[in-house]
Amino acid sequence: MNNQQKIRVCLIVEGAYPYVFGGVSIWIQQLISDLPEIDFVLWTVIPEKGQPYKFKLPGNVVEVEEIALSEKLRSGKRKRHVQSQWEIIRNFHNQLERGNVDQFESFCRQFIPHEPRALAPENLFRDFQGWQLITEKYNLHHPISPFVQYYWAWRAVHIPLFQMLQAPIPQADVYHAVSTGYAGFLGAIAKVVNRKPFLLTEHGIYTKEREIEINQSELYVGYQKRMWKKNFRGLARIAYAHADLIIALFRRNQEIQIQMGAPPERCQVIPNGIRVRDFQDIKPKPHKGFNVGFIGRMVPIKDVKNFIMAARIIKDEISAAHFYLIGPQEERDDYYQELLLMVDNLELKNEITFTGEVDVKKYFPILDVLCLSSIKEAQPLSVIEALVAGVPVVATDVGDVADILQNDGIVVSPKKPDKMAEGVIQFATDPKFRKRCIQWGRARARRDYDLDKIIQRYRELYQRYGTKEVVQWRA
């Protein structure tokens, strides 16, 4: 790359930006907007074409390429094959089942459209050798299941992968996937074909999240669930093996990545962050009573009911307590109605205020404590915002909460309203402890979670990897 040219980064995204609001999408918007000197290409995997954008694309997004999973495979001319090609495909499948992805490059080259001897996907489903491979796997893993059902399940798992292999690869200096799964698979393909660096950032652990969804799904029977889970584990191994750098938001997730096959020497932690300057000048305002806040969507995963039960216990001990539930209510109206009924049943109607979606910065000055009651989180930004704003925190031990708070807050087990209440009461009755948590928590959050510093780390990574070439693939 000429040093006078702008670095071109291809962000590879599955099911998020710019079509869906959420933490990952907001992170991507911030990253692109704060790096105007870099050109970005979006390579997105979506259910179907024609989805409206939920974000206005920054001016340095120069290209958007979409892969729609609902589209049929592009029909190609069935080509004559040689036996060695089928041996490569068979060996790759066999080794992948043992956790070995060394043959991915060779496998990949058998289907890349511009390769002279590339096989069309139809070869795998129609040729004798393709049927041999499918029946081998059937007899090995699921011989008691009806073959027809197995075949269609096998096909459903593999067709998206062929869509990725057939997709034109956008030109870029660096490929950066924001999950494993299909995005990570595309990143590995781009590295193999275009010989450019591949970075991987995981905000959660994609494979674990998909396994939870598969286990809860009623669409699949047992062996089909195992097939899909094995597929996503294999995609993670491929992404980890080919990424030049594997980034987790926090240490716990990094440990999981390593357990799942990520090479430790290529792993790094870069946390999420907030605009510290937007929160650091917030000062407490005089107010009556003792105000306890909750920030988040009114949805089951946030376990708002746990917070409301804790509120009842707190109110019995601190008569001046008032509670603010700050966040949108529309996503799960049925759950919100359950919350209202619960508030009535616990006789807290006059003590609890549902604010709806508001600017949280306007509420921090009147909050004495913030509570997080979630049963699942990654790196909750509301906790970091509270620390920088000088509001002490009681939070459940999920995601990175323990590392964020360390000794400067109170961490409790999920679904333990009595423990959450005890934490709030401790802050209300121990002013020295509260003051220390505010001072040390604020200083550390400003130092470790400043978004400007985090964006700078990505700028340096793009500059470092944007001028590198990868050693050419050898057949």
Short mmCIF file of C-alpha atoms in Angstrom, two decimals:
data_model
loop_
_atom_site.label_atom_id
_atom_site.label_comp_id
_atom_site.label_asym_id
_atom_site.label_seq_id
_atom_site.Cartn_x
_atom_site.Cartn_y
_atom_site.Cartn_z
CA MET A 1 0.00 0.00 0.00
CA ASN A 2 1.28 3.47 -0.89
CA ASN A 3 1.92 5.47 2.27
CA GLN A 4 -0.02 8.39 0.74
CA GLN A 5 -3.18 6.32 0.41
CA LYS A 6 -5.78 5.95 3.13
CA ILE A 7 -5.89 2.64 4.94
CA ARG A 8 -8.93 0.62 3.87
CA VAL A 9 -10.51 -1.56 6.56
CA CYS A 10 -13.22 -4.12 5.82
CA LEU A 11 -15.49 -4.58 8.85
CA ILE A 12 -17.24 -7.95 8.68
CA VAL A 13 -20.54 -7.97 10.58
CA GLU A 14 -23.22 -10.61 11.07
CA GLY A 15 -26.76 -9.56 11.92
CA ALA A 16 -25.98 -6.20 13.51
CA TYR A 17 -24.76 -2.88 12.10
CA PRO A 18 -26.17 -0.94 10.37
CA TYR A 19 -29.53 -2.74 10.45
CA VAL A 20 -30.03 -3.38 14.17
CA PHE A 21 -29.66 -1.20 17.27
CA GLY A 22 -27.55 -2.65 20.05
CA GLY A 23 -24.22 -2.53 21.81
CA VAL A 24 -22.15 -3.96 18.95
CA SER A 25 -23.78 -1.62 16.42
CA ILE A 26 -23.18 1.44 18.59
CA TRP A 27 -19.54 0.37 19.02
CA ILE A 28 -19.09 0.07 15.25
CA GLN A 29 -20.67 3.48 14.64
CA GLN A 30 -18.34 5.06 17.20
CA LEU A 31 -15.29 3.29 15.78
CA ILE A 32 -15.94 4.41 12.21
CA SER A 33 -16.94 7.95 13.16
CA ASP A 34 -13.85 8.47 15.32
CA LEU A 35 -11.43 7.29 12.61
CA PRO A 36 -12.25 9.65 9.71
CA GLU A 37 -8.76 9.21 8.24
CA ILE A 38 -9.54 5.53 7.52
CA ASP A 39 -11.87 4.27 4.78
CA PHE A 40 -14.26 1.51 5.86
CA VAL A 41 -15.98 -1.18 3.84
CA LEU A 42 -18.93 -2.97 5.44
CA TRP A 43 -19.25 -6.65 4.55
CA THR A 44 -22.47 -7.76 6.17
CA VAL A 45 -24.27 -11.07 6.64
CA ILE A 46 -28.03 -10.55 6.91
CA PRO A 47 -31.17 -12.73 6.73
CA GLU A 48 -32.47 -11.10 3.56
CA LYS A 49 -31.84 -8.14 1.28
CA GLY A 50 -33.66 -4.84 1.57
CA GLN A 51 -33.37 -4.26 5.30
CA PRO A 52 -33.44 -0.57 6.24
CA TYR A 53 -30.50 1.02 8.02
CA LYS A 54 -30.98 2.02 11.66
CA PHE A 55 -27.84 4.18 11.55
CA LYS A 56 -26.73 6.99 9.28
CA LEU A 57 -23.49 5.79 7.74
CA PRO A 58 -20.48 8.05 8.38
CA GLY A 59 -18.89 9.61 5.31
CA ASN A 60 -15.85 7.35 5.47
CA VAL A 61 -17.95 4.24 4.77
CA VAL A 62 -17.02 3.88 1.11
CA GLU A 63 -18.67 0.55 0.27
CA VAL A 64 -21.33 -1.83 1.60
CA GLU A 65 -21.47 -5.45 0.45
CA GLU A 66 -24.26 -7.75 1.64
CA ILE A 67 -24.57 -11.52 1.82
CA ALA A 68 -28.22 -12.51 2.31
CA LEU A 69 -28.68 -15.97 3.81
CA SER A 70 -32.15 -16.23 2.27
CA GLU A 71 -30.77 -16.12 -1.27
CA LYS A 72 -30.16 -19.27 -3.22
CA LEU A 73 -26.66 -20.36 -4.11
CA ARG A 74 -25.52 -18.92 -7.40
CA SER A 75 -25.84 -21.67 -9.95
CA GLY A 76 -22.56 -22.52 -11.54
CA LYS A 77 -21.45 -24.88 -14.21
CA ARG A 78 -20.66 -28.26 -12.73
CA LYS A 79 -17.01 -28.90 -13.39
CA ARG A 80 -15.06 -32.04 -13.82
CA HIS A 81 -13.08 -32.84 -10.76
CA VAL A 82 -10.06 -34.88 -9.90
CA GLN A 83 -9.87 -37.40 -7.09
CA SER A 84 -7.27 -35.33 -5.24
CA GLN A 85 -9.82 -32.54 -4.76
CA TRP A 86 -12.23 -34.89 -3.03
CA GLU A 87 -9.42 -36.18 -0.84
CA ILE A 88 -8.70 -32.61 0.27
CA ILE A 89 -12.39 -32.07 1.13
CA ARG A 90 -12.66 -35.39 2.97
CA ASN A 91 -9.42 -34.80 4.90
CA PHE A 92 -10.54 -31.32 5.93
CA HIS A 93 -13.85 -32.62 7.30
CA ASN A 94 -12.15 -35.46 9.16
CA GLN A 95 -9.49 -33.21 10.68
CA LEU A 96 -12.00 -30.51 11.61
CA GLU A 97 -13.91 -33.07 13.67
CA ARG A 98 -10.69 -33.59 15.64
CA GLY A 99 -10.21 -29.85 16.11
CA ASN A 100 -7.52 -29.48 13.42
CA VAL A 101 -8.00 -26.72 10.83
CA ASP A 102 -4.62 -26.97 9.09
CA GLN A 103 -6.27 -28.01 5.82
CA PHE A 104 -8.64 -25.03 5.66
CA GLU A 105 -6.59 -23.17 3.06
CA SER A 106 -6.55 -26.20 0.77
CA PHE A 107 -10.28 -26.80 1.33
CA CYS A 108 -11.09 -23.15 0.70
CA ARG A 109 -9.32 -23.17 -2.66
CA GLN A 110 -11.54 -25.98 -3.94
CA PHE A 111 -14.60 -23.66 -3.98
CA ILE A 112 -13.29 -20.12 -4.59
CA PRO A 113 -15.01 -19.20 -7.90
CA HIS A 114 -11.97 -17.75 -9.68
CA GLU A 115 -9.81 -20.82 -9.04
CA PRO A 116 -9.39 -22.75 -12.34
CA ARG A 117 -10.44 -26.12 -10.88
CA ALA A 118 -13.00 -24.78 -8.41
CA LEU A 119 -15.89 -27.10 -7.65
CA ALA A 120 -19.43 -25.77 -7.80
CA PRO A 121 -21.45 -26.49 -4.63
CA GLU A 122 -23.68 -28.70 -6.77
CA ASN A 123 -20.74 -31.10 -7.02
CA LEU A 124 -20.88 -31.75 -3.30
CA PHE A 125 -24.61 -32.47 -3.32
CA ARG A 126 -24.89 -34.38 -6.61
CA ASP A 127 -21.61 -36.05 -7.49
CA PHE A 128 -20.89 -39.59 -6.40
CA GLN A 129 -17.93 -38.54 -4.24
CA GLY A 130 -20.07 -35.87 -2.55
CA TRP A 131 -22.72 -38.43 -1.70
CA GLN A 132 -20.02 -40.75 -0.43
CA LEU A 133 -18.85 -38.06 1.98
CA ILE A 134 -22.37 -37.31 3.24
CA THR A 135 -23.24 -40.98 3.73
CA GLU A 136 -19.93 -41.59 5.52
CA LYS A 137 -20.78 -38.86 8.02
CA TYR A 138 -24.33 -40.16 8.35
CA ASN A 139 -23.21 -43.73 9.07
CA LEU A 140 -20.55 -42.52 11.49
CA HIS A 141 -22.60 -40.07 13.53
CA HIS A 142 -26.36 -40.59 13.07
CA PRO A 143 -27.13 -44.04 11.57
CA ILE A 144 -30.40 -44.45 13.50
CA SER A 145 -31.88 -41.20 12.12
CA PRO A 146 -33.80 -41.16 8.82
CA PHE A 147 -31.28 -40.40 6.08
CA VAL A 148 -33.58 -37.95 4.28
CA GLN A 149 -33.86 -35.80 7.41
CA TYR A 150 -30.11 -36.02 7.96
CA TYR A 151 -29.39 -34.98 4.37
CA TRP A 152 -31.55 -31.87 4.54
CA ALA A 153 -30.09 -30.91 7.92
CA TRP A 154 -26.56 -31.38 6.52
CA ARG A 155 -27.49 -29.26 3.53
CA ALA A 156 -28.99 -26.49 5.72
CA VAL A 157 -25.79 -26.32 7.76
CA HIS A 158 -23.48 -26.20 4.73
CA ILE A 159 -25.31 -23.96 2.24
CA PRO A 160 -24.54 -20.73 4.16
CA LEU A 161 -20.87 -21.71 4.14
CA PHE A 162 -20.92 -22.12 0.37
CA GLN A 163 -22.57 -18.71 0.11
CA MET A 164 -19.58 -17.28 1.97
CA LEU A 165 -17.12 -19.15 -0.24
CA GLN A 166 -18.84 -17.91 -3.40
CA ALA A 167 -19.16 -14.28 -2.30
CA PRO A 168 -16.97 -11.65 -4.00
CA ILE A 169 -14.41 -10.41 -1.47
CA PRO A 170 -14.19 -6.62 -1.06
CA GLN A 171 -10.72 -5.19 -1.46
CA ALA A 172 -9.13 -3.97 1.78
CA ASP A 173 -5.81 -3.62 3.57
CA VAL A 174 -7.17 -5.19 6.76
CA TYR A 175 -10.17 -7.47 7.37
CA HIS A 176 -11.77 -7.07 10.80
CA ALA A 177 -14.59 -9.39 11.91
CA VAL A 178 -16.63 -8.47 14.97
CA SER A 179 -17.59 -12.06 15.82
CA THR A 180 -16.73 -15.62 14.92
CA GLY A 181 -19.53 -17.54 13.13
CA TYR A 182 -20.12 -16.45 9.55
CA ALA A 183 -18.26 -13.15 10.00
CA GLY A 184 -15.15 -14.89 11.28
CA PHE A 185 -15.41 -17.46 8.49
CA LEU A 186 -15.43 -14.65 5.91
CA GLY A 187 -12.41 -13.10 7.58
CA ALA A 188 -10.49 -16.36 7.30
CA ILE A 189 -11.48 -16.72 3.63
CA ALA A 190 -10.36 -13.15 2.89
CA LYS A 191 -7.00 -13.81 4.50
CA VAL A 192 -6.46 -17.00 2.50
CA VAL A 193 -7.52 -15.50 -0.84
CA ASN A 194 -6.29 -11.89 -0.63
CA ARG A 195 -3.31 -12.49 1.68
CA LYS A 196 -4.20 -9.56 3.93
CA PRO A 197 -4.24 -9.41 7.75
CA PHE A 198 -7.35 -10.52 9.61
CA LEU A 199 -8.33 -9.12 13.02
CA LEU A 200 -11.10 -10.56 15.19
CA THR A 201 -12.97 -8.77 17.98
CA GLU A 202 -15.55 -10.69 20.04
CA HIS A 203 -17.92 -8.64 22.17
CA GLY A 204 -19.44 -11.80 23.59
CA ILE A 205 -18.54 -15.40 22.87
CA TYR A 206 -20.51 -16.02 19.67
CA THR A 207 -20.29 -19.82 19.84
CA LYS A 208 -21.66 -19.95 23.39
CA GLU A 209 -24.49 -17.59 22.49
CA ARG A 210 -25.49 -19.69 19.47
CA GLU A 211 -25.38 -22.89 21.53
CA ILE A 212 -27.81 -21.39 24.05
CA GLU A 213 -30.19 -20.46 21.21
CA ILE A 214 -29.89 -23.91 19.63
CA ASN A 215 -30.54 -25.69 22.93
CA GLN A 216 -33.67 -23.60 23.49
CA SER A 217 -34.93 -24.00 19.91
CA GLU A 218 -37.84 -26.32 19.11
CA LEU A 219 -36.97 -26.36 15.39
CA TYR A 220 -34.33 -29.07 15.71
CA VAL A 221 -34.21 -32.59 17.12
CA GLY A 222 -31.23 -33.84 19.11
CA TYR A 223 -28.78 -34.84 16.36
CA GLN A 224 -29.64 -31.69 14.36
CA LYS A 225 -28.80 -29.55 17.38
CA ARG A 226 -25.48 -31.35 17.73
CA MET A 227 -24.78 -30.79 14.04
CA TRP A 228 -25.40 -27.02 14.25
CA LYS A 229 -23.37 -26.67 17.45
CA LYS A 230 -20.47 -28.61 15.92
CA ASN A 231 -20.67 -26.31 12.89
CA PHE A 232 -20.33 -23.13 14.95
CA ARG A 233 -17.50 -24.59 17.02
CA GLY A 234 -15.70 -25.44 13.81
CA LEU A 235 -16.19 -21.92 12.46
CA ALA A 236 -14.74 -20.51 15.68
CA ARG A 237 -11.67 -22.74 15.39
CA ILE A 238 -11.15 -21.61 11.79
CA ALA A 239 -11.42 -17.94 12.75
CA TYR A 240 -9.10 -18.29 15.75
CA ALA A 241 -6.51 -20.20 13.72
CA HIS A 242 -6.35 -17.60 10.95
CA ALA A 243 -6.75 -14.32 12.84
CA ASP A 244 -3.57 -12.31 13.25
CA LEU A 245 -5.00 -10.83 16.45
CA ILE A 246 -7.91 -12.03 18.62
CA ILE A 247 -9.47 -9.38 20.84
CA ALA A 248 -11.79 -9.92 23.81
CA LEU A 249 -13.46 -7.21 25.84
CA PHE A 250 -12.33 -8.66 29.13
CA ARG A 251 -10.19 -11.32 30.74
CA ARG A 252 -12.92 -13.92 31.40
CA ASN A 253 -13.91 -14.00 27.75
CA GLN A 254 -10.28 -14.21 26.70
CA GLU A 255 -9.90 -17.31 28.86
CA ILE A 256 -12.92 -18.87 27.12
CA GLN A 257 -11.46 -18.04 23.71
CA ILE A 258 -8.21 -19.79 24.64
CA GLN A 259 -10.13 -22.82 25.94
CA MET A 260 -11.90 -22.97 22.56
CA GLY A 261 -8.66 -22.98 20.59
CA ALA A 262 -7.46 -19.40 20.30
CA PRO A 263 -3.63 -19.23 20.39
CA PRO A 264 -2.74 -17.34 23.62
CA GLU A 265 0.12 -15.46 21.97
CA ARG A 266 -2.32 -13.81 19.56
CA CYS A 267 -4.92 -12.86 22.19
CA GLN A 268 -5.38 -9.37 23.56
CA VAL A 269 -7.91 -7.54 25.74
CA ILE A 270 -9.31 -4.19 24.60
CA PRO A 271 -12.35 -3.16 26.67
CA ASN A 272 -15.37 -1.16 25.69
CA GLY A 273 -15.40 2.42 26.82
CA ILE A 274 -17.43 5.56 27.26
CA ARG A 275 -16.94 9.24 26.49
CA VAL A 276 -15.39 10.04 29.83
CA ARG A 277 -15.62 13.76 29.10
CA ASP A 278 -19.43 13.45 28.92
CA PHE A 279 -19.67 12.12 32.50
CA GLN A 280 -16.63 13.34 34.44
CA ASP A 281 -18.05 16.76 35.28
CA ILE A 282 -21.34 15.45 36.67
CA LYS A 283 -21.82 16.66 40.24
CA PRO A 284 -24.41 15.50 42.79
CA LYS A 285 -27.42 17.77 43.26
CA PRO A 286 -29.12 18.29 46.61
CA HIS A 287 -32.18 16.08 46.86
CA LYS A 288 -34.50 14.61 49.42
CA GLY A 289 -34.38 11.00 50.50
CA PHE A 290 -32.09 8.22 49.28
CA ASN A 291 -32.38 7.52 45.56
CA VAL A 292 -31.55 4.13 44.07
CA GLY A 293 -31.34 3.76 40.30
CA PHE A 294 -31.60 1.00 37.72
CA ILE A 295 -30.53 1.66 34.11
CA GLY A 296 -31.48 -0.74 31.34
CA ARG A 297 -34.19 -2.11 29.10
CA MET A 298 -37.26 -3.55 30.80
CA VAL A 299 -36.59 -7.10 29.59
CA PRO A 300 -36.17 -10.46 31.38
CA ILE A 301 -32.39 -10.71 30.86
CA LYS A 302 -31.99 -7.57 32.96
CA ASP A 303 -33.97 -9.28 35.76
CA VAL A 304 -35.81 -6.11 36.73
CA LYS A 305 -38.00 -8.20 39.04
CA ASN A 306 -34.94 -8.95 41.15
CA PHE A 307 -34.34 -5.22 41.53
CA ILE A 308 -37.97 -4.60 42.50
CA MET A 309 -37.82 -7.33 45.15
CA ALA A 310 -34.63 -5.75 46.49
CA ALA A 311 -36.43 -2.40 46.52
CA ARG A 312 -39.07 -3.81 48.87
CA ILE A 313 -36.36 -4.97 51.31
CA ILE A 314 -34.51 -1.65 51.08
CA LYS A 315 -37.68 0.35 51.66
CA ASP A 316 -38.36 -1.58 54.86
CA GLU A 317 -34.93 -0.50 56.17
CA ILE A 318 -34.63 2.98 54.64
CA SER A 319 -37.97 4.74 54.78
CA ALA A 320 -36.72 7.66 52.66
CA ALA A 321 -35.68 5.42 49.76
CA HIS A 322 -37.01 6.08 46.26
CA PHE A 323 -36.30 4.01 43.16
CA TYR A 324 -35.86 5.07 39.53
CA LEU A 325 -36.15 2.49 36.75
CA ILE A 326 -34.49 4.26 33.84
CA GLY A 327 -34.82 2.75 30.38
CA PRO A 328 -37.13 1.86 27.49
CA GLN A 329 -40.23 -0.23 28.13
CA GLU A 330 -41.50 -0.99 24.62
CA GLU A 331 -39.36 -4.00 23.71
CA ARG A 332 -41.30 -6.43 25.92
CA ASP A 333 -44.59 -4.83 26.86
CA ASP A 334 -45.81 -8.10 28.39
CA TYR A 335 -42.83 -8.10 30.77
CA TYR A 336 -43.33 -4.42 31.55
CA GLN A 337 -46.95 -5.10 32.51
CA GLU A 338 -45.72 -7.85 34.85
CA LEU A 339 -43.38 -5.32 36.45
CA LEU A 340 -46.23 -2.87 37.03
CA LEU A 341 -48.32 -5.62 38.64
CA MET A 342 -45.39 -6.62 40.84
CA VAL A 343 -44.91 -3.02 41.98
CA ASP A 344 -48.59 -2.88 42.96
CA ASN A 345 -48.46 -6.21 44.79
CA LEU A 346 -45.39 -5.14 46.78
CA GLU A 347 -47.03 -1.80 47.62
CA LEU A 348 -44.26 0.21 45.97
CA LYS A 349 -46.35 2.27 43.56
CA ASN A 350 -45.46 5.55 45.25
CA GLU A 351 -41.81 4.60 45.72
CA ILE A 352 -40.91 3.51 42.17
CA THR A 353 -40.71 5.77 39.11
CA PHE A 354 -40.51 4.33 35.60
CA THR A 355 -38.85 7.06 33.53
CA GLY A 356 -38.91 5.48 30.08
CA GLU A 357 -36.05 6.20 27.70
CA VAL A 358 -34.29 9.36 28.86
CA ASP A 359 -30.84 10.95 28.95
CA VAL A 360 -29.26 9.09 31.88
CA LYS A 361 -26.83 11.96 32.49
CA LYS A 362 -29.75 13.98 33.85
CA TYR A 363 -30.43 11.35 36.53
CA PHE A 364 -26.92 10.61 37.79
CA PRO A 365 -26.77 13.85 39.86
CA ILE A 366 -29.72 12.71 42.01
CA LEU A 367 -28.78 9.02 42.38
CA ASP A 368 -27.13 7.78 45.57
CA VAL A 369 -26.58 4.22 44.31
CA LEU A 370 -26.92 2.42 40.97
CA CYS A 371 -27.99 -1.23 40.80
CA LEU A 372 -27.42 -3.73 38.01
CA SER A 373 -29.51 -6.89 38.42
CA SER A 374 -28.84 -8.62 35.08
CA ILE A 375 -28.48 -12.37 34.68
CA LYS A 376 -26.30 -11.90 31.57
CA GLU A 377 -24.03 -9.08 30.45
CA ALA A 378 -20.71 -8.63 28.72
CA GLN A 379 -19.27 -5.29 29.75
CA PRO A 380 -22.18 -3.11 30.96
CA LEU A 381 -21.47 0.50 30.06
CA SER A 382 -24.01 1.80 32.61
CA VAL A 383 -21.71 0.58 35.39
CA ILE A 384 -18.74 2.43 33.89
CA GLU A 385 -20.84 5.56 33.37
CA ALA A 386 -21.94 5.47 37.01
CA LEU A 387 -18.36 5.15 38.26
CA VAL A 388 -17.18 8.11 36.19
CA ALA A 389 -20.21 10.14 37.32
CA GLY A 390 -19.40 9.40 40.97
CA VAL A 391 -22.33 7.06 41.72
CA PRO A 392 -21.43 3.87 43.65
CA VAL A 393 -22.62 0.57 42.22
CA VAL A 394 -24.15 -2.69 43.46
CA ALA A 395 -24.16 -5.22 40.62
CA THR A 396 -24.63 -8.90 39.90
CA ASP A 397 -21.57 -10.99 39.13
CA VAL A 398 -22.03 -11.32 35.37
CA GLY A 399 -19.68 -10.71 32.46
CA ASP A 400 -16.90 -8.31 33.34
CA VAL A 401 -18.65 -6.67 36.30
CA ALA A 402 -16.25 -7.99 38.94
CA ASP A 403 -13.21 -6.67 37.05
CA ILE A 404 -14.86 -3.31 36.39
CA LEU A 405 -15.76 -2.76 40.05
CA GLN A 406 -12.87 -4.63 41.71
CA ASN A 407 -12.89 -3.32 45.32
CA ASP A 408 -14.68 -0.10 44.42
CA GLY A 409 -18.23 -1.42 44.42
CA ILE A 410 -20.31 -4.33 45.66
CA VAL A 411 -20.73 -7.50 43.58
CA VAL A 412 -23.51 -9.95 44.44
CA SER A 413 -24.81 -13.21 42.99
CA PRO A 414 -27.63 -13.00 40.41
CA LYS A 415 -31.19 -13.59 41.61
CA LYS A 416 -30.32 -12.71 45.23
CA PRO A 417 -32.47 -9.65 46.03
CA ASP A 418 -31.57 -9.85 49.72
CA LYS A 419 -27.85 -9.54 48.88
CA MET A 420 -28.50 -6.65 46.52
CA ALA A 421 -30.50 -4.92 49.23
CA GLU A 422 -27.69 -5.48 51.75
CA GLY A 423 -25.24 -3.81 49.36
CA VAL A 424 -27.44 -0.76 48.92
CA ILE A 425 -28.01 -0.50 52.67
CA GLN A 426 -24.24 -0.67 53.26
CA PHE A 427 -23.70 2.33 50.99
CA ALA A 428 -26.50 4.18 52.81
CA THR A 429 -25.11 3.50 56.29
CA ASP A 430 -21.32 3.57 55.75
CA PRO A 431 -20.35 7.00 54.37
CA LYS A 432 -16.59 6.32 54.57
CA PHE A 433 -16.92 3.16 52.47
CA ARG A 434 -19.17 4.99 50.02
CA LYS A 435 -16.71 7.89 49.67
CA ARG A 436 -13.76 5.56 49.07
CA CYS A 437 -15.64 3.59 46.39
CA ILE A 438 -16.60 6.81 44.62
CA GLN A 439 -13.07 8.23 44.63
CA TRP A 440 -11.18 5.12 43.59
CA GLY A 441 -13.85 3.85 41.20
CA ARG A 442 -14.03 7.17 39.38
CA ALA A 443 -10.24 7.45 38.99
CA ARG A 444 -9.86 3.90 37.68
CA ALA A 445 -12.82 4.10 35.29
CA ARG A 446 -11.47 7.34 33.81
CA ARG A 447 -8.09 5.68 33.31
CA ASP A 448 -9.16 2.28 31.95
CA TYR A 449 -12.42 2.88 30.06
CA ASP A 450 -11.89 6.15 28.18
CA LEU A 451 -13.31 5.60 24.70
CA ASP A 452 -10.87 8.07 23.16
CA LYS A 453 -7.94 5.95 24.39
CA ILE A 454 -9.60 2.75 23.19
CA ILE A 455 -10.26 4.18 19.72
CA GLN A 456 -6.58 5.18 19.60
CA ARG A 457 -5.61 1.56 20.22
CA TYR A 458 -7.64 0.48 17.20
CA ARG A 459 -6.14 3.30 15.13
CA GLU A 460 -2.68 1.98 15.96
CA LEU A 461 -3.71 -1.60 15.13
CA TYR A 462 -5.07 -0.56 11.73
CA GLN A 463 -1.92 1.43 11.00
CA ARG A 464 0.29 -1.49 12.02
CA TYR A 465 -1.58 -4.22 10.15
CA GLY A 466 -2.70 -2.05 7.22
CA THR A 467 0.79 -2.08 5.75
CA LYS A 468 1.44 -5.81 6.17
CA GLU A 469 1.27 -8.56 3.60
CA VAL A 470 0.57 -12.18 4.48
CA VAL A 471 2.84 -14.89 3.11
CA GLN A 472 1.35 -16.24 -0.11
CA TRP A 473 -0.63 -19.45 0.12
CA ARG A 474 1.13 -22.47 -1.34
CA ALA A 475 -0.75 -25.43 -2.80
#
